Short mmCIF file of C-alpha atoms in Angstrom, two decimals:
data_model
loop_
_atom_site.label_atom_id
_atom_site.label_comp_id
_atom_site.label_asym_id
_atom_site.label_seq_id
_atom_site.Cartn_x
_atom_site.Cartn_y
_atom_site.Cartn_z
CA MET U 264 -154.00 160.67 -10.53
CA THR U 265 -151.03 162.96 -11.85
CA ARG U 266 -150.06 165.47 -14.46
CA LEU U 267 -150.93 164.38 -18.00
CA PHE U 268 -147.00 165.52 -19.72
CA ASP U 269 -145.84 164.24 -16.30
CA HIS U 270 -146.98 160.69 -17.21
CA LEU U 271 -145.92 160.82 -20.90
CA LEU U 272 -142.80 161.36 -19.58
CA THR U 273 -142.27 158.14 -18.22
CA LEU U 274 -143.51 156.66 -21.29
CA LEU U 275 -141.93 158.84 -24.09
CA PRO U 276 -137.86 158.70 -24.80
CA ALA U 277 -137.32 162.76 -24.45
CA ARG U 278 -139.76 166.64 -23.29
CA LYS U 279 -140.08 166.99 -27.08
CA ASP U 280 -141.04 163.59 -28.04
CA ALA U 281 -143.60 164.36 -25.62
CA ARG U 282 -144.96 167.46 -27.22
CA THR U 283 -144.92 166.21 -30.51
CA ALA U 284 -147.00 163.46 -29.62
CA LEU U 285 -150.06 165.81 -27.96
CA ARG U 286 -150.26 168.35 -30.57
CA SER U 287 -150.38 165.67 -33.17
CA GLY U 288 -152.58 163.43 -31.84
CA LYS U 289 -151.46 160.96 -30.83
CA VAL U 290 -151.70 160.81 -26.83
CA ALA U 291 -155.63 160.00 -25.87
CA VAL U 292 -157.63 159.80 -22.87
CA ARG U 293 -160.56 157.51 -22.81
CA GLY U 294 -160.20 157.53 -26.34
CA VAL U 295 -160.42 161.02 -27.08
CA PRO U 296 -157.19 163.07 -28.10
CA THR U 297 -156.25 165.64 -26.16
CA ALA U 298 -152.98 168.16 -26.55
CA ASP U 299 -153.63 169.32 -22.59
CA GLY U 300 -151.15 167.78 -21.18
CA GLY U 301 -151.90 170.41 -17.79
CA ARG U 302 -154.88 167.62 -17.38
CA LEU U 303 -154.64 165.41 -14.54
CA VAL U 304 -155.54 161.72 -15.19
CA ASP U 305 -155.25 158.73 -14.35
CA PRO U 306 -152.58 156.51 -16.01
CA ALA U 307 -154.45 153.73 -16.12
CA GLU U 308 -156.53 155.56 -18.87
CA VAL U 309 -154.45 157.72 -21.30
CA SER U 310 -152.91 155.33 -24.15
CA VAL U 311 -150.33 156.73 -26.96
CA ASN U 312 -150.72 155.65 -30.78
CA PRO U 313 -147.62 156.55 -33.03
CA ARG U 314 -150.23 155.27 -36.13
CA ALA U 315 -153.20 156.70 -35.16
CA PRO U 316 -153.68 159.51 -37.56
CA ARG U 317 -152.32 163.13 -37.28
CA ILE U 318 -155.29 165.19 -36.59
CA THR U 319 -154.86 168.86 -34.20
CA PRO U 320 -156.72 167.98 -30.98
CA GLY U 321 -159.65 169.95 -30.64
CA ARG U 322 -159.72 171.62 -34.16
CA ASP U 323 -160.54 168.44 -35.95
CA LEU U 324 -162.90 165.33 -35.34
CA ALA U 325 -161.67 161.86 -34.05
CA VAL U 326 -163.20 158.90 -34.32
CA VAL U 327 -163.70 157.21 -31.32
CA PHE U 328 -165.59 153.57 -31.99
CA ARG U 329 -166.29 152.40 -35.05
CA ASP U 330 -167.63 148.86 -36.02
CA ASP U 331 -169.80 147.62 -39.61
CA HIS U 332 -172.10 149.11 -37.57
CA PHE U 333 -172.00 152.97 -36.50
CA ALA U 334 -169.51 155.01 -34.87
CA VAL U 335 -168.75 157.75 -32.09
CA VAL U 336 -167.43 160.44 -32.96
CA TYR U 337 -165.31 163.18 -30.98
CA LYS U 338 -166.52 166.42 -33.13
CA PRO U 339 -165.05 169.74 -32.24
CA ALA U 340 -166.13 172.62 -30.91
CA GLY U 341 -167.24 175.32 -33.62
CA MET U 342 -167.88 172.62 -36.21
CA LEU U 343 -171.78 171.89 -37.92
CA ALA U 344 -172.74 168.76 -37.02
CA VAL U 345 -175.04 168.26 -40.28
CA PRO U 346 -174.78 170.43 -43.90
CA ALA U 347 -175.94 173.67 -43.29
CA PRO U 348 -178.47 175.74 -46.01
CA GLY U 349 -175.71 178.35 -46.90
CA ARG U 350 -172.18 176.83 -44.95
CA ASN U 351 -171.27 174.05 -47.88
CA GLN U 352 -168.02 175.41 -48.05
CA GLU U 353 -167.88 174.46 -43.75
CA PRO U 354 -166.78 170.75 -42.57
CA ASP U 355 -169.06 169.47 -40.80
CA VAL U 356 -169.10 165.96 -38.72
CA ILE U 357 -171.34 163.87 -41.27
CA GLY U 358 -169.16 164.92 -44.26
CA VAL U 359 -165.98 164.44 -42.63
CA ALA U 360 -167.47 161.10 -41.56
CA ALA U 361 -168.34 160.14 -44.64
CA ARG U 362 -165.06 160.79 -45.88
CA ILE U 363 -163.46 158.88 -42.90
CA LEU U 364 -165.38 155.70 -43.06
CA GLY U 365 -166.76 155.36 -46.42
CA ARG U 366 -170.54 156.15 -44.74
CA ALA U 367 -172.04 158.16 -42.17
CA MET U 368 -175.50 159.13 -41.47
CA PRO U 369 -176.75 161.17 -38.92
CA VAL U 370 -178.22 159.50 -36.13
CA HIS U 371 -178.70 163.20 -33.52
CA ARG U 372 -177.38 166.79 -33.07
CA LEU U 373 -175.22 168.32 -31.54
CA ASP U 374 -174.75 172.38 -31.20
CA GLU U 375 -172.57 174.07 -33.23
CA GLN U 376 -170.49 175.22 -30.36
CA THR U 377 -170.92 172.12 -28.45
CA SER U 378 -168.00 169.36 -27.88
CA GLY U 379 -167.36 165.94 -27.27
CA LEU U 380 -169.14 162.70 -28.21
CA MET U 381 -171.98 161.90 -31.48
CA LEU U 382 -173.18 158.76 -32.64
CA VAL U 383 -172.84 157.91 -36.04
CA ALA U 384 -174.64 155.36 -37.86
CA ARG U 385 -172.70 153.29 -41.10
CA THR U 386 -176.11 151.99 -42.19
CA GLU U 387 -179.71 152.17 -42.71
CA ARG U 388 -180.43 149.56 -40.86
CA ALA U 389 -177.82 150.21 -37.69
CA ARG U 390 -179.17 154.19 -38.67
CA ALA U 391 -183.17 152.98 -37.66
CA ALA U 392 -182.59 150.84 -34.63
CA LEU U 393 -180.55 153.83 -33.06
CA ILE U 394 -183.14 156.17 -33.64
CA GLU U 395 -185.87 153.66 -32.52
CA GLN U 396 -183.14 153.49 -29.19
CA LEU U 397 -183.52 157.53 -29.26
CA THR U 398 -186.67 158.11 -29.64
CA ALA U 399 -187.59 155.15 -27.08
CA HIS U 400 -185.07 157.13 -24.53
CA ARG U 401 -183.35 153.87 -24.64
CA ILE U 402 -179.75 155.92 -25.37
CA GLU U 403 -178.06 157.60 -22.08
CA ARG U 404 -176.81 161.06 -23.29
CA ARG U 405 -175.04 163.38 -20.89
CA TYR U 406 -173.31 166.70 -20.98
CA LEU U 407 -171.17 168.81 -18.99
CA ALA U 408 -171.41 172.14 -18.15
CA LEU U 409 -169.47 175.19 -16.69
CA VAL U 410 -172.68 177.17 -15.62
CA ARG U 411 -173.02 180.74 -13.47
CA HIS U 412 -174.00 180.94 -9.46
CA GLN U 413 -173.42 177.77 -7.51
CA PHE U 414 -175.83 175.19 -8.46
CA PRO U 415 -178.01 173.90 -4.91
CA ALA U 416 -176.52 169.87 -3.87
CA LYS U 417 -179.56 169.10 -4.31
CA PRO U 418 -179.90 167.52 -7.53
CA LEU U 419 -182.62 168.59 -9.89
CA ARG U 420 -185.55 167.62 -12.55
CA ILE U 421 -186.28 170.22 -14.65
CA GLU U 422 -189.07 169.09 -17.18
CA THR U 423 -191.42 171.87 -18.83
CA MET U 424 -192.69 173.00 -22.32
CA LEU U 425 -190.81 173.91 -25.23
CA LEU U 426 -191.84 175.97 -28.01
CA ARG U 427 -189.76 176.74 -30.58
CA ASN U 428 -190.75 180.62 -30.17
CA ARG U 429 -191.56 181.66 -27.30
CA GLY U 430 -192.60 185.36 -28.84
CA ASP U 431 -189.17 187.01 -28.81
CA GLY U 432 -188.03 184.91 -31.87
CA LEU U 433 -185.98 182.59 -29.25
CA ARG U 434 -187.09 178.84 -27.83
CA GLY U 435 -187.98 178.83 -24.70
CA SER U 436 -190.47 177.31 -21.98
CA VAL U 437 -194.17 177.92 -21.44
CA ASP U 438 -197.59 177.37 -19.33
CA ALA U 439 -199.13 174.02 -21.93
CA HIS U 440 -202.96 175.23 -22.01
CA PRO U 441 -204.24 172.26 -24.03
CA ALA U 442 -207.00 174.30 -25.40
CA LEU U 443 -204.84 176.65 -27.20
CA GLU U 444 -202.27 174.48 -28.11
CA ALA U 445 -205.22 172.70 -29.85
CA ARG U 446 -205.48 175.25 -32.69
CA ARG U 447 -201.82 175.91 -32.99
CA PRO U 448 -199.96 173.96 -36.15
CA PRO U 449 -198.61 170.79 -34.87
CA HIS U 450 -195.02 171.88 -35.55
CA GLN U 451 -195.85 174.53 -33.46
CA ARG U 452 -196.52 173.51 -30.23
CA PRO U 453 -194.66 173.03 -27.19
CA VAL U 454 -192.93 169.12 -26.33
CA VAL U 455 -192.39 168.15 -22.85
CA ALA U 456 -188.59 168.36 -22.21
CA ILE U 457 -186.93 166.95 -19.31
CA THR U 458 -183.57 167.23 -17.70
CA HIS U 459 -181.95 165.47 -14.94
CA ALA U 460 -179.01 168.02 -13.46
CA ARG U 461 -176.30 167.09 -10.63
CA ARG U 462 -173.53 169.42 -8.64
CA VAL U 463 -170.24 168.10 -9.82
CA GLU U 464 -167.82 170.56 -8.65
CA LEU U 465 -168.44 174.29 -6.71
CA LEU U 466 -165.30 177.02 -8.56
CA PRO U 467 -163.47 180.10 -7.74
CA ARG U 468 -165.69 183.25 -9.53
CA ASP U 469 -169.48 182.06 -9.12
CA VAL U 470 -169.36 178.84 -10.68
CA SER U 471 -170.73 175.47 -10.72
CA LEU U 472 -169.52 171.85 -13.25
CA VAL U 473 -172.58 170.55 -13.91
CA GLU U 474 -173.48 167.14 -15.41
CA CYS U 475 -176.81 166.86 -17.08
CA ARG U 476 -178.88 163.73 -18.27
CA LEU U 477 -181.23 164.09 -21.00
CA GLU U 478 -184.16 162.07 -20.70
CA THR U 479 -185.78 164.01 -23.93
CA GLY U 480 -183.27 165.87 -26.48
CA ARG U 481 -184.83 168.75 -27.42
CA THR U 482 -182.57 171.24 -29.36
CA HIS U 483 -181.44 173.94 -27.31
CA GLN U 484 -182.83 171.68 -23.64
CA VAL U 485 -179.92 172.21 -21.68
CA ARG U 486 -178.73 175.54 -22.60
CA ILE U 487 -182.62 176.41 -22.36
CA HIS U 488 -183.31 174.48 -18.84
CA LEU U 489 -180.42 175.81 -17.64
CA ALA U 490 -180.63 179.12 -17.80
CA GLU U 491 -183.99 179.32 -17.04
CA ARG U 492 -183.89 177.99 -13.83
CA GLY U 493 -180.68 180.89 -13.11
CA PHE U 494 -177.48 178.97 -14.47
CA PRO U 495 -176.36 180.27 -17.28
CA VAL U 496 -173.86 178.12 -19.09
CA LEU U 497 -171.15 180.05 -19.42
CA GLY U 498 -170.48 181.24 -23.27
CA GLU U 499 -174.11 181.53 -23.70
CA PRO U 500 -174.72 183.42 -27.14
CA LEU U 501 -178.41 183.27 -26.64
CA TYR U 502 -180.07 182.84 -23.14
CA ALA U 503 -178.03 184.60 -20.86
CA PRO U 504 -176.77 188.09 -20.52
CA ARG U 505 -173.87 188.97 -21.94
CA ARG U 506 -171.19 189.38 -19.31
CA VAL U 507 -171.97 185.23 -19.29
CA ARG U 508 -171.41 185.19 -22.74
CA LEU U 509 -168.14 187.02 -22.46
CA ALA U 510 -167.13 185.16 -19.69
CA ALA U 511 -165.91 181.47 -21.54
CA PRO U 512 -164.56 181.47 -25.42
CA ARG U 513 -166.54 179.36 -26.93
CA LEU U 514 -170.41 178.01 -25.38
CA ALA U 515 -168.99 175.57 -22.21
CA LEU U 516 -171.03 172.88 -22.52
CA HIS U 517 -169.38 169.04 -23.25
CA SER U 518 -171.34 166.04 -24.60
CA SER U 519 -169.35 164.07 -22.54
CA VAL U 520 -170.97 160.16 -22.09
CA LEU U 521 -172.58 158.34 -24.47
CA GLY U 522 -174.36 154.88 -23.24
CA LEU U 523 -176.34 152.32 -26.08
CA GLU U 524 -177.31 148.41 -27.16
CA HIS U 525 -175.67 147.65 -30.00
CA PRO U 526 -177.94 148.04 -33.22
CA ALA U 527 -176.90 144.37 -34.27
CA THR U 528 -176.08 142.91 -30.65
CA GLY U 529 -177.95 144.19 -28.25
CA GLN U 530 -174.73 144.79 -26.19
CA ALA U 531 -174.81 147.49 -24.50
CA LEU U 532 -172.09 150.03 -24.48
CA ARG U 533 -170.97 153.24 -23.62
CA TRP U 534 -168.48 155.67 -23.67
CA ASP U 535 -167.12 158.01 -21.80
CA ALA U 536 -165.01 161.08 -22.36
CA PRO U 537 -162.95 164.25 -20.47
CA LEU U 538 -163.79 167.80 -20.79
CA ASP U 539 -162.54 168.97 -23.49
CA ASP U 540 -160.14 171.45 -23.49
CA THR U 541 -160.74 174.92 -23.79
CA LEU U 542 -163.28 174.10 -21.46
CA GLU U 543 -160.52 171.71 -19.17
CA ILE U 544 -157.59 175.29 -18.75
CA LEU U 545 -160.35 177.54 -17.94
CA ARG U 546 -161.58 175.36 -14.82
CA ARG U 547 -158.18 174.90 -14.18
CA GLN U 548 -157.88 178.81 -14.65
CA LEU U 549 -160.61 178.78 -12.41
CA LEU U 550 -159.18 176.62 -10.02
CA ASP U 551 -155.85 178.96 -9.49
CA SER U 552 -158.03 182.49 -10.06
CA GLY U 553 -159.58 181.08 -6.31
CA LYS U 554 -155.98 179.84 -4.76
CA ALA U 555 -154.02 183.50 -5.92
CA ASP U 556 -157.45 184.75 -4.16
CA ASP U 557 -157.07 182.38 -1.73
CA GLU U 558 -153.02 184.21 -0.75
CA GLY U 559 -153.84 187.54 -1.25
CA THR U 560 -156.04 187.37 1.40
CA SER U 561 -153.78 185.31 3.92
CA GLU U 562 -150.75 188.16 2.64
CA LYS U 563 -153.62 190.80 4.11
CA GLU U 564 -154.43 189.66 6.91
CA GLY U 565 -150.31 188.56 8.15
#
């Protein structure tokens, strides 16, 4: 592994060329544009394309894959996934993708503050086929999250019944009582939600990097499940105390993996995106803070 910027210096004539390439979206890791020259990378996963569309990584939508049937796009944090009432002037993934691709239809959604991979259909037939895979739980979806506290070494399988309104206006898990639930209108009944979570890395400042695989895909599912198990996502605005919300510049949740069967050919396809620039920089800052603490302790002991 090597620093991305150092690797670029072996490919480009000068340091200023490397900086320009990073800032303008010409450098990608695993197909995803990045401006973070400080991240450690496998050189085999790095590409430099001078003809790539000029974008600002972390601000603009990027197309990771496209064919005549569907596309995989990289959504920046802060961009709506689909148009929202009263926010017509704000860009959204479907609108931006339609301008790039000619036609774009949603298959699933990401929260506004979540970054990462998102699936977009280009034909009605492809959309129907992809939604059928999604409904049958045949699309692989994984997220990376920076969470508060030390996540256990043993993976967790979290299964709950999620309710749209748990009583305080927020979504949450409830104990389902069949007789009681039968009296609710269908749209108010709890639905099963299943998340598989595993620890990727323990970080200083009582933070863990966690990977979550969705078995179901309910609204806010990962955020709720992690918070209810005592591991709220850093930057969480709804399901965690204020101190957790202030621990990151944004919701520290990232859509990292999409795996599916091609809607026309049946070919198995998979995309694996590295951690978003903002979250990767936060991760390194946490690691550096731990090193500084260790050095300070050594000096005191000496």
